[in-house]
Amino acid sequence: DAFKDEKNPNIKALASHATQLLMAMNYTGAHGVLKQLMSLPDLNPDQRDLIAGGMMAVAENLNKAAEQGNAAAGQYLKMQSFGK
């Protein structure tokens, strides 16, 4: 886990929250938290790689949900502009 030894409590809390959202398949929430994490300047390269991969997986799941008629996922994708 790229965040297990993280000293910054804010980063650790956001990473934990993102993990919880992903496990609950709350992809819109997880994407927002991952975006917040990615914007932080104090991440190491392993953490950035993990977050980037997570964001790609979340985007794929959001696209699948939207294609299957999930209106919330479709709306979120439109707002993020990567769902076009």
PDB file of N, CA, C and O in Angstrom:
ATOM      1  N   ASP A   1       0.841  -1.186   0.000  1.00  0.00           N
ATOM      2  CA  ASP A   1       0.000   0.000   0.000  1.00  0.00           C
ATOM      3  C   ASP A   1       0.883   1.244   0.000  1.00  0.00           C
ATOM      4  O   ASP A   1       1.672   1.454   0.908  1.00  0.00           O
ATOM      5  N   ALA A   2       0.725   2.075  -1.010  1.00  0.00           N
ATOM      6  CA  ALA A   2       1.561   3.263  -1.179  1.00  0.00           C
ATOM      7  C   ALA A   2       1.316   4.307  -0.098  1.00  0.00           C
ATOM      8  O   ALA A   2       2.090   5.237   0.041  1.00  0.00           O
ATOM      9  N   PHE A   3       0.244   4.156   0.666  1.00  0.00           N
ATOM     10  CA  PHE A   3      -0.100   5.169   1.670  1.00  0.00           C
ATOM     11  C   PHE A   3       0.055   4.692   3.108  1.00  0.00           C
ATOM     12  O   PHE A   3      -0.190   5.441   4.030  1.00  0.00           O
ATOM     13  N   LYS A   4       0.480   3.446   3.323  1.00  0.00           N
ATOM     14  CA  LYS A   4       0.502   2.914   4.688  1.00  0.00           C
ATOM     15  C   LYS A   4       1.500   3.628   5.591  1.00  0.00           C
ATOM     16  O   LYS A   4       1.271   3.740   6.778  1.00  0.00           O
ATOM     17  N   ASP A   5       2.598   4.139   5.033  1.00  0.00           N
ATOM     18  CA  ASP A   5       3.597   4.840   5.835  1.00  0.00           C
ATOM     19  C   ASP A   5       3.496   6.356   5.700  1.00  0.00           C
ATOM     20  O   ASP A   5       4.404   7.083   6.107  1.00  0.00           O
ATOM     21  N   GLU A   6       2.397   6.818   5.129  1.00  0.00           N
ATOM     22  CA  GLU A   6       2.216   8.255   4.907  1.00  0.00           C
ATOM     23  C   GLU A   6       2.166   9.005   6.232  1.00  0.00           C
ATOM     24  O   GLU A   6       1.441   8.629   7.135  1.00  0.00           O
ATOM     25  N   LYS A   7       2.959  10.079   6.328  1.00  0.00           N
ATOM     26  CA  LYS A   7       3.018  10.870   7.569  1.00  0.00           C
ATOM     27  C   LYS A   7       1.976  11.996   7.601  1.00  0.00           C
ATOM     28  O   LYS A   7       1.543  12.424   8.647  1.00  0.00           O
ATOM     29  N   ASN A   8       1.583  12.466   6.415  1.00  0.00           N
ATOM     30  CA  ASN A   8       0.626  13.571   6.328  1.00  0.00           C
ATOM     31  C   ASN A   8      -0.777  13.034   6.618  1.00  0.00           C
ATOM     32  O   ASN A   8      -1.305  12.230   5.854  1.00  0.00           O
ATOM     33  N   PRO A   9      -1.402  13.487   7.731  1.00  0.00           N
ATOM     34  CA  PRO A   9      -2.724  12.938   8.089  1.00  0.00           C
ATOM     35  C   PRO A   9      -3.803  13.252   7.065  1.00  0.00           C
ATOM     36  O   PRO A   9      -4.732  12.460   6.880  1.00  0.00           O
ATOM     37  N   ASN A  10      -3.698  14.379   6.375  1.00  0.00           N
ATOM     38  CA  ASN A  10      -4.684  14.743   5.354  1.00  0.00           C
ATOM     39  C   ASN A  10      -4.619  13.765   4.181  1.00  0.00           C
ATOM     40  O   ASN A  10      -5.644  13.263   3.715  1.00  0.00           O
ATOM     41  N   ILE A  11      -3.409  13.480   3.722  1.00  0.00           N
ATOM     42  CA  ILE A  11      -3.238  12.542   2.611  1.00  0.00           C
ATOM     43  C   ILE A  11      -3.729  11.156   3.027  1.00  0.00           C
ATOM     44  O   ILE A  11      -4.458  10.488   2.289  1.00  0.00           O
ATOM     45  N   LYS A  12      -3.343  10.740   4.222  1.00  0.00           N
ATOM     46  CA  LYS A  12      -3.745   9.409   4.703  1.00  0.00           C
ATOM     47  C   LYS A  12      -5.271   9.309   4.811  1.00  0.00           C
ATOM     48  O   LYS A  12      -5.865   8.304   4.427  1.00  0.00           O
ATOM     49  N   ALA A  13      -5.911  10.362   5.321  1.00  0.00           N
ATOM     50  CA  ALA A  13      -7.370  10.361   5.465  1.00  0.00           C
ATOM     51  C   ALA A  13      -8.057  10.313   4.106  1.00  0.00           C
ATOM     52  O   ALA A  13      -9.029   9.564   3.917  1.00  0.00           O
ATOM     53  N   LEU A  14      -7.570  11.088   3.139  1.00  0.00           N
ATOM     54  CA  LEU A  14      -8.172  11.083   1.800  1.00  0.00           C
ATOM     55  C   LEU A  14      -7.989   9.724   1.127  1.00  0.00           C
ATOM     56  O   LEU A  14      -8.913   9.215   0.494  1.00  0.00           O
ATOM     57  N   ALA A  15      -6.814   9.139   1.272  1.00  0.00           N
ATOM     58  CA  ALA A  15      -6.561   7.820   0.681  1.00  0.00           C
ATOM     59  C   ALA A  15      -7.486   6.773   1.291  1.00  0.00           C
ATOM     60  O   ALA A  15      -8.048   5.928   0.579  1.00  0.00           O
ATOM     61  N   SER A  16      -7.665   6.827   2.590  1.00  0.00           N
ATOM     62  CA  SER A  16      -8.551   5.888   3.273  1.00  0.00           C
ATOM     63  C   SER A  16      -9.998   6.080   2.811  1.00  0.00           C
ATOM     64  O   SER A  16     -10.718   5.110   2.546  1.00  0.00           O
ATOM     65  N   HIS A  17     -10.408   7.333   2.691  1.00  0.00           N
ATOM     66  CA  HIS A  17     -11.773   7.642   2.252  1.00  0.00           C
ATOM     67  C   HIS A  17     -11.995   7.139   0.824  1.00  0.00           C
ATOM     68  O   HIS A  17     -13.041   6.546   0.521  1.00  0.00           O
ATOM     69  N   ALA A  18     -11.018   7.366  -0.050  1.00  0.00           N
ATOM     70  CA  ALA A  18     -11.135   6.900  -1.438  1.00  0.00           C
ATOM     71  C   ALA A  18     -11.273   5.382  -1.479  1.00  0.00           C
ATOM     72  O   ALA A  18     -12.103   4.842  -2.221  1.00  0.00           O
ATOM     73  N   THR A  19     -10.489   4.689  -0.667  1.00  0.00           N
ATOM     74  CA  THR A  19     -10.556   3.227  -0.610  1.00  0.00           C
ATOM     75  C   THR A  19     -11.939   2.763  -0.169  1.00  0.00           C
ATOM     76  O   THR A  19     -12.514   1.840  -0.757  1.00  0.00           O
ATOM     77  N   GLN A  20     -12.487   3.425   0.852  1.00  0.00           N
ATOM     78  CA  GLN A  20     -13.824   3.059   1.336  1.00  0.00           C
ATOM     79  C   GLN A  20     -14.881   3.272   0.252  1.00  0.00           C
ATOM     80  O   GLN A  20     -15.771   2.435   0.059  1.00  0.00           O
ATOM     81  N   LEU A  21     -14.782   4.383  -0.465  1.00  0.00           N
ATOM     82  CA  LEU A  21     -15.742   4.669  -1.533  1.00  0.00           C
ATOM     83  C   LEU A  21     -15.624   3.650  -2.664  1.00  0.00           C
ATOM     84  O   LEU A  21     -16.642   3.197  -3.204  1.00  0.00           O
ATOM     85  N   LEU A  22     -14.393   3.277  -3.001  1.00  0.00           N
ATOM     86  CA  LEU A  22     -14.193   2.286  -4.060  1.00  0.00           C
ATOM     87  C   LEU A  22     -14.763   0.931  -3.653  1.00  0.00           C
ATOM     88  O   LEU A  22     -15.401   0.253  -4.462  1.00  0.00           O
ATOM     89  N   MET A  23     -14.546   0.541  -2.415  1.00  0.00           N
ATOM     90  CA  MET A  23     -15.072  -0.743  -1.941  1.00  0.00           C
ATOM     91  C   MET A  23     -16.595  -0.737  -1.944  1.00  0.00           C
ATOM     92  O   MET A  23     -17.218  -1.774  -2.167  1.00  0.00           O
ATOM     93  N   ALA A  24     -17.192   0.434  -1.750  1.00  0.00           N
ATOM     94  CA  ALA A  24     -18.649   0.553  -1.770  1.00  0.00           C
ATOM     95  C   ALA A  24     -19.175   0.777  -3.194  1.00  0.00           C
ATOM     96  O   ALA A  24     -20.372   0.944  -3.400  1.00  0.00           O
ATOM     97  N   MET A  25     -18.254   0.787  -4.171  1.00  0.00           N
ATOM     98  CA  MET A  25     -18.584   1.046  -5.579  1.00  0.00           C
ATOM     99  C   MET A  25     -19.257   2.397  -5.773  1.00  0.00           C
ATOM    100  O   MET A  25     -20.118   2.571  -6.638  1.00  0.00           O
ATOM    101  N   ASN A  26     -18.873   3.363  -4.943  1.00  0.00           N
ATOM    102  CA  ASN A  26     -19.349   4.737  -5.092  1.00  0.00           C
ATOM    103  C   ASN A  26     -18.324   5.458  -5.969  1.00  0.00           C
ATOM    104  O   ASN A  26     -17.424   6.132  -5.478  1.00  0.00           O
ATOM    105  N   TYR A  27     -18.453   5.272  -7.280  1.00  0.00           N
ATOM    106  CA  TYR A  27     -17.429   5.753  -8.191  1.00  0.00           C
ATOM    107  C   TYR A  27     -17.426   7.267  -8.347  1.00  0.00           C
ATOM    108  O   TYR A  27     -16.365   7.857  -8.535  1.00  0.00           O
ATOM    109  N   THR A  28     -18.586   7.897  -8.263  1.00  0.00           N
ATOM    110  CA  THR A  28     -18.588   9.355  -8.362  1.00  0.00           C
ATOM    111  C   THR A  28     -17.871   9.966  -7.159  1.00  0.00           C
ATOM    112  O   THR A  28     -17.051  10.865  -7.305  1.00  0.00           O
ATOM    113  N   GLY A  29     -18.162   9.454  -5.976  1.00  0.00           N
ATOM    114  CA  GLY A  29     -17.493   9.946  -4.772  1.00  0.00           C
ATOM    115  C   GLY A  29     -16.006   9.650  -4.801  1.00  0.00           C
ATOM    116  O   GLY A  29     -15.177  10.498  -4.462  1.00  0.00           O
ATOM    117  N   ALA A  30     -15.648   8.435  -5.220  1.00  0.00           N
ATOM    118  CA  ALA A  30     -14.239   8.043  -5.265  1.00  0.00           C
ATOM    119  C   ALA A  30     -13.465   8.914  -6.251  1.00  0.00           C
ATOM    120  O   ALA A  30     -12.340   9.331  -5.956  1.00  0.00           O
ATOM    121  N   HIS A  31     -14.066   9.208  -7.386  1.00  0.00           N
ATOM    122  CA  HIS A  31     -13.356  10.027  -8.375  1.00  0.00           C
ATOM    123  C   HIS A  31     -13.066  11.417  -7.818  1.00  0.00           C
ATOM    124  O   HIS A  31     -11.966  11.943  -7.984  1.00  0.00           O
ATOM    125  N   GLY A  32     -14.039  11.995  -7.119  1.00  0.00           N
ATOM    126  CA  GLY A  32     -13.829  13.319  -6.526  1.00  0.00           C
ATOM    127  C   GLY A  32     -12.699  13.314  -5.498  1.00  0.00           C
ATOM    128  O   GLY A  32     -11.859  14.221  -5.470  1.00  0.00           O
ATOM    129  N   VAL A  33     -12.659  12.285  -4.673  1.00  0.00           N
ATOM    130  CA  VAL A  33     -11.617  12.195  -3.645  1.00  0.00           C
ATOM    131  C   VAL A  33     -10.257  11.938  -4.301  1.00  0.00           C
ATOM    132  O   VAL A  33      -9.246  12.532  -3.902  1.00  0.00           O
ATOM    133  N   LEU A  34     -10.218  11.094  -5.322  1.00  0.00           N
ATOM    134  CA  LEU A  34      -8.957  10.837  -6.016  1.00  0.00           C
ATOM    135  C   LEU A  34      -8.439  12.111  -6.693  1.00  0.00           C
ATOM    136  O   LEU A  34      -7.236  12.366  -6.700  1.00  0.00           O
ATOM    137  N   LYS A  35      -9.354  12.901  -7.247  1.00  0.00           N
ATOM    138  CA  LYS A  35      -8.938  14.179  -7.845  1.00  0.00           C
ATOM    139  C   LYS A  35      -8.334  15.098  -6.788  1.00  0.00           C
ATOM    140  O   LYS A  35      -7.335  15.778  -7.040  1.00  0.00           O
ATOM    141  N   GLN A  36      -8.957  15.135  -5.615  1.00  0.00           N
ATOM    142  CA  GLN A  36      -8.408  15.940  -4.517  1.00  0.00           C
ATOM    143  C   GLN A  36      -7.018  15.465  -4.160  1.00  0.00           C
ATOM    144  O   GLN A  36      -6.100  16.268  -3.987  1.00  0.00           O
ATOM    145  N   LEU A  37      -6.859  14.160  -4.038  1.00  0.00           N
ATOM    146  CA  LEU A  37      -5.558  13.589  -3.692  1.00  0.00           C
ATOM    147  C   LEU A  37      -4.511  13.949  -4.740  1.00  0.00           C
ATOM    148  O   LEU A  37      -3.398  14.356  -4.409  1.00  0.00           O
ATOM    149  N   MET A  38      -4.865  13.795  -6.008  1.00  0.00           N
ATOM    150  CA  MET A  38      -3.908  14.040  -7.084  1.00  0.00           C
ATOM    151  C   MET A  38      -3.439  15.488  -7.108  1.00  0.00           C
ATOM    152  O   MET A  38      -2.328  15.774  -7.549  1.00  0.00           O
ATOM    153  N   SER A  39      -4.253  16.397  -6.596  1.00  0.00           N
ATOM    154  CA  SER A  39      -3.891  17.817  -6.622  1.00  0.00           C
ATOM    155  C   SER A  39      -2.916  18.194  -5.505  1.00  0.00           C
ATOM    156  O   SER A  39      -2.385  19.301  -5.499  1.00  0.00           O
ATOM    157  N   LEU A  40      -2.685  17.274  -4.563  1.00  0.00           N
ATOM    158  CA  LEU A  40      -1.796  17.587  -3.447  1.00  0.00           C
ATOM    159  C   LEU A  40      -0.335  17.523  -3.887  1.00  0.00           C
ATOM    160  O   LEU A  40       0.059  16.595  -4.590  1.00  0.00           O
ATOM    161  N   PRO A  41       0.477  18.492  -3.465  1.00  0.00           N
ATOM    162  CA  PRO A  41       1.867  18.545  -3.924  1.00  0.00           C
ATOM    163  C   PRO A  41       2.804  17.553  -3.248  1.00  0.00           C
ATOM    164  O   PRO A  41       3.887  17.285  -3.763  1.00  0.00           O
ATOM    165  N   ASP A  42       2.425  16.980  -2.118  1.00  0.00           N
ATOM    166  CA  ASP A  42       3.351  16.189  -1.319  1.00  0.00           C
ATOM    167  C   ASP A  42       3.326  14.687  -1.594  1.00  0.00           C
ATOM    168  O   ASP A  42       3.794  13.908  -0.776  1.00  0.00           O
ATOM    169  N   LEU A  43       2.789  14.282  -2.723  1.00  0.00           N
ATOM    170  CA  LEU A  43       2.719  12.858  -3.034  1.00  0.00           C
ATOM    171  C   LEU A  43       4.029  12.370  -3.645  1.00  0.00           C
ATOM    172  O   LEU A  43       4.686  13.100  -4.383  1.00  0.00           O
ATOM    173  N   ASN A  44       4.370  11.113  -3.358  1.00  0.00           N
ATOM    174  CA  ASN A  44       5.549  10.539  -4.003  1.00  0.00           C
ATOM    175  C   ASN A  44       5.129   9.897  -5.337  1.00  0.00           C
ATOM    176  O   ASN A  44       3.929   9.739  -5.600  1.00  0.00           O
ATOM    177  N   PRO A  45       6.087   9.544  -6.188  1.00  0.00           N
ATOM    178  CA  PRO A  45       5.730   8.984  -7.507  1.00  0.00           C
ATOM    179  C   PRO A  45       4.870   7.721  -7.436  1.00  0.00           C
ATOM    180  O   PRO A  45       3.961   7.545  -8.256  1.00  0.00           O
ATOM    181  N   ASP A  46       5.125   6.840  -6.468  1.00  0.00           N
ATOM    182  CA  ASP A  46       4.303   5.633  -6.327  1.00  0.00           C
ATOM    183  C   ASP A  46       2.855   5.988  -6.011  1.00  0.00           C
ATOM    184  O   ASP A  46       1.918   5.367  -6.532  1.00  0.00           O
ATOM    185  N   GLN A  47       2.671   6.975  -5.146  1.00  0.00           N
ATOM    186  CA  GLN A  47       1.318   7.398  -4.788  1.00  0.00           C
ATOM    187  C   GLN A  47       0.619   7.993  -6.004  1.00  0.00           C
ATOM    188  O   GLN A  47      -0.550   7.696  -6.259  1.00  0.00           O
ATOM    189  N   ARG A  48       1.328   8.841  -6.761  1.00  0.00           N
ATOM    190  CA  ARG A  48       0.728   9.439  -7.966  1.00  0.00           C
ATOM    191  C   ARG A  48       0.326   8.364  -8.975  1.00  0.00           C
ATOM    192  O   ARG A  48      -0.745   8.442  -9.581  1.00  0.00           O
ATOM    193  N   ASP A  49       1.200   7.365  -9.159  1.00  0.00           N
ATOM    194  CA  ASP A  49       0.882   6.273 -10.093  1.00  0.00           C
ATOM    195  C   ASP A  49      -0.360   5.517  -9.641  1.00  0.00           C
ATOM    196  O   ASP A  49      -1.227   5.187 -10.454  1.00  0.00           O
ATOM    197  N   LEU A  50      -0.445   5.230  -8.354  1.00  0.00           N
ATOM    198  CA  LEU A  50      -1.588   4.503  -7.811  1.00  0.00           C
ATOM    199  C   LEU A  50      -2.879   5.300  -8.003  1.00  0.00           C
ATOM    200  O   LEU A  50      -3.901   4.762  -8.431  1.00  0.00           O
ATOM    201  N   ILE A  51      -2.834   6.595  -7.714  1.00  0.00           N
ATOM    202  CA  ILE A  51      -4.018   7.446  -7.858  1.00  0.00           C
ATOM    203  C   ILE A  51      -4.431   7.537  -9.328  1.00  0.00           C
ATOM    204  O   ILE A  51      -5.616   7.428  -9.656  1.00  0.00           O
ATOM    205  N   ALA A  52      -3.454   7.718 -10.219  1.00  0.00           N
ATOM    206  CA  ALA A  52      -3.764   7.812 -11.651  1.00  0.00           C
ATOM    207  C   ALA A  52      -4.437   6.528 -12.137  1.00  0.00           C
ATOM    208  O   ALA A  52      -5.430   6.576 -12.871  1.00  0.00           O
ATOM    209  N   GLY A  53      -3.910   5.387 -11.718  1.00  0.00           N
ATOM    210  CA  GLY A  53      -4.527   4.115 -12.091  1.00  0.00           C
ATOM    211  C   GLY A  53      -5.927   3.988 -11.529  1.00  0.00           C
ATOM    212  O   GLY A  53      -6.842   3.506 -12.202  1.00  0.00           O
ATOM    213  N   GLY A  54      -6.095   4.435 -10.298  1.00  0.00           N
ATOM    214  CA  GLY A  54      -7.411   4.406  -9.677  1.00  0.00           C
ATOM    215  C   GLY A  54      -8.406   5.279 -10.407  1.00  0.00           C
ATOM    216  O   GLY A  54      -9.560   4.895 -10.612  1.00  0.00           O
ATOM    217  N   MET A  55      -7.956   6.450 -10.838  1.00  0.00           N
ATOM    218  CA  MET A  55      -8.850   7.359 -11.561  1.00  0.00           C
ATOM    219  C   MET A  55      -9.269   6.762 -12.902  1.00  0.00           C
ATOM    220  O   MET A  55     -10.420   6.902 -13.312  1.00  0.00           O
ATOM    221  N   MET A  56      -8.329   6.072 -13.570  1.00  0.00           N
ATOM    222  CA  MET A  56      -8.683   5.436 -14.844  1.00  0.00           C
ATOM    223  C   MET A  56      -9.704   4.329 -14.629  1.00  0.00           C
ATOM    224  O   MET A  56     -10.675   4.206 -15.382  1.00  0.00           O
ATOM    225  N   ALA A  57      -9.504   3.523 -13.603  1.00  0.00           N
ATOM    226  CA  ALA A  57     -10.448   2.439 -13.306  1.00  0.00           C
ATOM    227  C   ALA A  57     -11.816   2.996 -12.940  1.00  0.00           C
ATOM    228  O   ALA A  57     -12.850   2.474 -13.371  1.00  0.00           O
ATOM    229  N   VAL A  58     -11.834   4.068 -12.154  1.00  0.00           N
ATOM    230  CA  VAL A  58     -13.101   4.697 -11.765  1.00  0.00           C
ATOM    231  C   VAL A  58     -13.808   5.250 -13.000  1.00  0.00           C
ATOM    232  O   VAL A  58     -15.018   5.081 -13.162  1.00  0.00           O
ATOM    233  N   ALA A  59     -13.060   5.896 -13.889  1.00  0.00           N
ATOM    234  CA  ALA A  59     -13.660   6.447 -15.107  1.00  0.00           C
ATOM    235  C   ALA A  59     -14.282   5.329 -15.949  1.00  0.00           C
ATOM    236  O   ALA A  59     -15.387   5.491 -16.476  1.00  0.00           O
ATOM    237  N   GLU A  60     -13.589   4.192 -16.064  1.00  0.00           N
ATOM    238  CA  GLU A  60     -14.139   3.062 -16.807  1.00  0.00           C
ATOM    239  C   GLU A  60     -15.438   2.571 -16.175  1.00  0.00           C
ATOM    240  O   GLU A  60     -16.411   2.276 -16.874  1.00  0.00           O
ATOM    241  N   ASN A  61     -15.443   2.462 -14.852  1.00  0.00           N
ATOM    242  CA  ASN A  61     -16.651   2.006 -14.159  1.00  0.00           C
ATOM    243  C   ASN A  61     -17.785   3.012 -14.287  1.00  0.00           C
ATOM    244  O   ASN A  61     -18.950   2.622 -14.416  1.00  0.00           O
ATOM    245  N   LEU A  62     -17.462   4.293 -14.264  1.00  0.00           N
ATOM    246  CA  LEU A  62     -18.491   5.319 -14.455  1.00  0.00           C
ATOM    247  C   LEU A  62     -19.078   5.224 -15.868  1.00  0.00           C
ATOM    248  O   LEU A  62     -20.290   5.334 -16.051  1.00  0.00           O
ATOM    249  N   ASN A  63     -18.219   5.024 -16.855  1.00  0.00           N
ATOM    250  CA  ASN A  63     -18.699   4.881 -18.234  1.00  0.00           C
ATOM    251  C   ASN A  63     -19.611   3.668 -18.362  1.00  0.00           C
ATOM    252  O   ASN A  63     -20.670   3.756 -18.993  1.00  0.00           O
ATOM    253  N   LYS A  64     -19.213   2.539 -17.771  1.00  0.00           N
ATOM    254  CA  LYS A  64     -20.051   1.335 -17.821  1.00  0.00           C
ATOM    255  C   LYS A  64     -21.397   1.585 -17.156  1.00  0.00           C
ATOM    256  O   LYS A  64     -22.441   1.198 -17.671  1.00  0.00           O
ATOM    257  N   ALA A  65     -21.371   2.238 -16.002  1.00  0.00           N
ATOM    258  CA  ALA A  65     -22.622   2.515 -15.281  1.00  0.00           C
ATOM    259  C   ALA A  65     -23.521   3.420 -16.111  1.00  0.00           C
ATOM    260  O   ALA A  65     -24.733   3.202 -16.192  1.00  0.00           O
ATOM    261  N   ALA A  66     -22.929   4.437 -16.738  1.00  0.00           N
ATOM    262  CA  ALA A  66     -23.730   5.354 -17.562  1.00  0.00           C
ATOM    263  C   ALA A  66     -24.333   4.623 -18.752  1.00  0.00           C
ATOM    264  O   ALA A  66     -25.503   4.835 -19.092  1.00  0.00           O
ATOM    265  N   GLU A  67     -23.543   3.743 -19.374  1.00  0.00           N
ATOM    266  CA  GLU A  67     -24.047   2.969 -20.511  1.00  0.00           C
ATOM    267  C   GLU A  67     -25.186   2.045 -20.106  1.00  0.00           C
ATOM    268  O   GLU A  67     -26.061   1.735 -20.911  1.00  0.00           O
ATOM    269  N   GLN A  68     -25.179   1.619 -18.849  1.00  0.00           N
ATOM    270  CA  GLN A  68     -26.227   0.727 -18.360  1.00  0.00           C
ATOM    271  C   GLN A  68     -27.415   1.498 -17.798  1.00  0.00           C
ATOM    272  O   GLN A  68     -28.284   0.930 -17.157  1.00  0.00           O
ATOM    273  N   GLY A  69     -27.419   2.819 -17.997  1.00  0.00           N
ATOM    274  CA  GLY A  69     -28.569   3.607 -17.612  1.00  0.00           C
ATOM    275  C   GLY A  69     -28.492   4.284 -16.267  1.00  0.00           C
ATOM    276  O   GLY A  69     -29.483   4.811 -15.779  1.00  0.00           O
ATOM    277  N   ASN A  70     -27.313   4.299 -15.645  1.00  0.00           N
ATOM    278  CA  ASN A  70     -27.156   4.981 -14.360  1.00  0.00           C
ATOM    279  C   ASN A  70     -27.089   6.483 -14.625  1.00  0.00           C
ATOM    280  O   ASN A  70     -26.071   7.009 -15.077  1.00  0.00           O
ATOM    281  N   ALA A  71     -28.188   7.182 -14.342  1.00  0.00           N
ATOM    282  CA  ALA A  71     -28.290   8.607 -14.642  1.00  0.00           C
ATOM    283  C   ALA A  71     -27.278   9.432 -13.854  1.00  0.00           C
ATOM    284  O   ALA A  71     -26.712  10.396 -14.374  1.00  0.00           O
ATOM    285  N   ALA A  72     -27.043   9.071 -12.603  1.00  0.00           N
ATOM    286  CA  ALA A  72     -26.091   9.823 -11.781  1.00  0.00           C
ATOM    287  C   ALA A  72     -24.688   9.729 -12.361  1.00  0.00           C
ATOM    288  O   ALA A  72     -23.957  10.726 -12.416  1.00  0.00           O
ATOM    289  N   ALA A  73     -24.304   8.542 -12.803  1.00  0.00           N
ATOM    290  CA  ALA A  73     -22.982   8.362 -13.407  1.00  0.00           C
ATOM    291  C   ALA A  73     -22.882   9.157 -14.703  1.00  0.00           C
ATOM    292  O   ALA A  73     -21.876   9.824 -14.956  1.00  0.00           O
ATOM    293  N   GLY A  74     -23.926   9.121 -15.504  1.00  0.00           N
ATOM    294  CA  GLY A  74     -23.935   9.879 -16.754  1.00  0.00           C
ATOM    295  C   GLY A  74     -23.823  11.368 -16.516  1.00  0.00           C
ATOM    296  O   GLY A  74     -23.056  12.065 -17.198  1.00  0.00           O
ATOM    297  N   GLN A  75     -24.552  11.859 -15.547  1.00  0.00           N
ATOM    298  CA  GLN A  75     -24.497  13.286 -15.215  1.00  0.00           C
ATOM    299  C   GLN A  75     -23.108  13.670 -14.710  1.00  0.00           C
ATOM    300  O   GLN A  75     -22.563  14.701 -15.085  1.00  0.00           O
ATOM    301  N   TYR A  76     -22.539  12.838 -13.868  1.00  0.00           N
ATOM    302  CA  TYR A  76     -21.202  13.116 -13.333  1.00  0.00           C
ATOM    303  C   TYR A  76     -20.180  13.170 -14.464  1.00  0.00           C
ATOM    304  O   TYR A  76     -19.337  14.064 -14.515  1.00  0.00           O
ATOM    305  N   LEU A  77     -20.268  12.227 -15.389  1.00  0.00           N
ATOM    306  CA  LEU A  77     -19.333  12.209 -16.516  1.00  0.00           C
ATOM    307  C   LEU A  77     -19.455  13.473 -17.349  1.00  0.00           C
ATOM    308  O   LEU A  77     -18.447  14.045 -17.771  1.00  0.00           O
ATOM    309  N   LYS A  78     -20.667  13.922 -17.575  1.00  0.00           N
ATOM    310  CA  LYS A  78     -20.862  15.160 -18.334  1.00  0.00           C
ATOM    311  C   LYS A  78     -20.223  16.333 -17.606  1.00  0.00           C
ATOM    312  O   LYS A  78     -19.599  17.194 -18.212  1.00  0.00           O
ATOM    313  N   MET A  79     -20.374  16.376 -16.289  1.00  0.00           N
ATOM    314  CA  MET A  79     -19.799  17.455 -15.502  1.00  0.00           C
ATOM    315  C   MET A  79     -18.271  17.410 -15.543  1.00  0.00           C
ATOM    316  O   MET A  79     -17.607  18.429 -15.518  1.00  0.00           O
ATOM    317  N   GLN A  80     -17.701  16.221 -15.620  1.00  0.00           N
ATOM    318  CA  GLN A  80     -16.239  16.062 -15.621  1.00  0.00           C
ATOM    319  C   GLN A  80     -15.653  16.211 -17.013  1.00  0.00           C
ATOM    320  O   GLN A  80     -14.446  16.330 -17.152  1.00  0.00           O
ATOM    321  N   SER A  81     -16.489  16.145 -18.032  1.00  0.00           N
ATOM    322  CA  SER A  81     -16.141  16.306 -19.438  1.00  0.00           C
ATOM    323  C   SER A  81     -15.277  15.180 -19.997  1.00  0.00           C
ATOM    324  O   SER A  81     -14.818  15.258 -21.113  1.00  0.00           O
ATOM    325  N   PHE A  82     -15.032  14.106 -19.242  1.00  0.00           N
ATOM    326  CA  PHE A  82     -14.314  12.987 -19.840  1.00  0.00           C
ATOM    327  C   PHE A  82     -15.261  11.898 -20.293  1.00  0.00           C
ATOM    328  O   PHE A  82     -14.833  10.837 -20.709  1.00  0.00           O
ATOM    329  N   GLY A  83     -16.546  12.162 -20.244  1.00  0.00           N
ATOM    330  CA  GLY A  83     -17.517  11.165 -20.634  1.00  0.00           C
ATOM    331  C   GLY A  83     -18.052  11.355 -22.037  1.00  0.00           C
ATOM    332  O   GLY A  83     -19.025  10.746 -22.423  1.00  0.00           O
ATOM    333  N   LYS A  84     -17.397  12.194 -22.794  1.00  0.00           N
ATOM    334  CA  LYS A  84     -17.892  12.478 -24.153  1.00  0.00           C
ATOM    335  C   LYS A  84     -17.396  11.465 -25.144  1.00  0.00           C
ATOM    336  O   LYS A  84     -16.357  10.917 -25.030  1.00  0.00           O
TER     337      LYS A  84
END
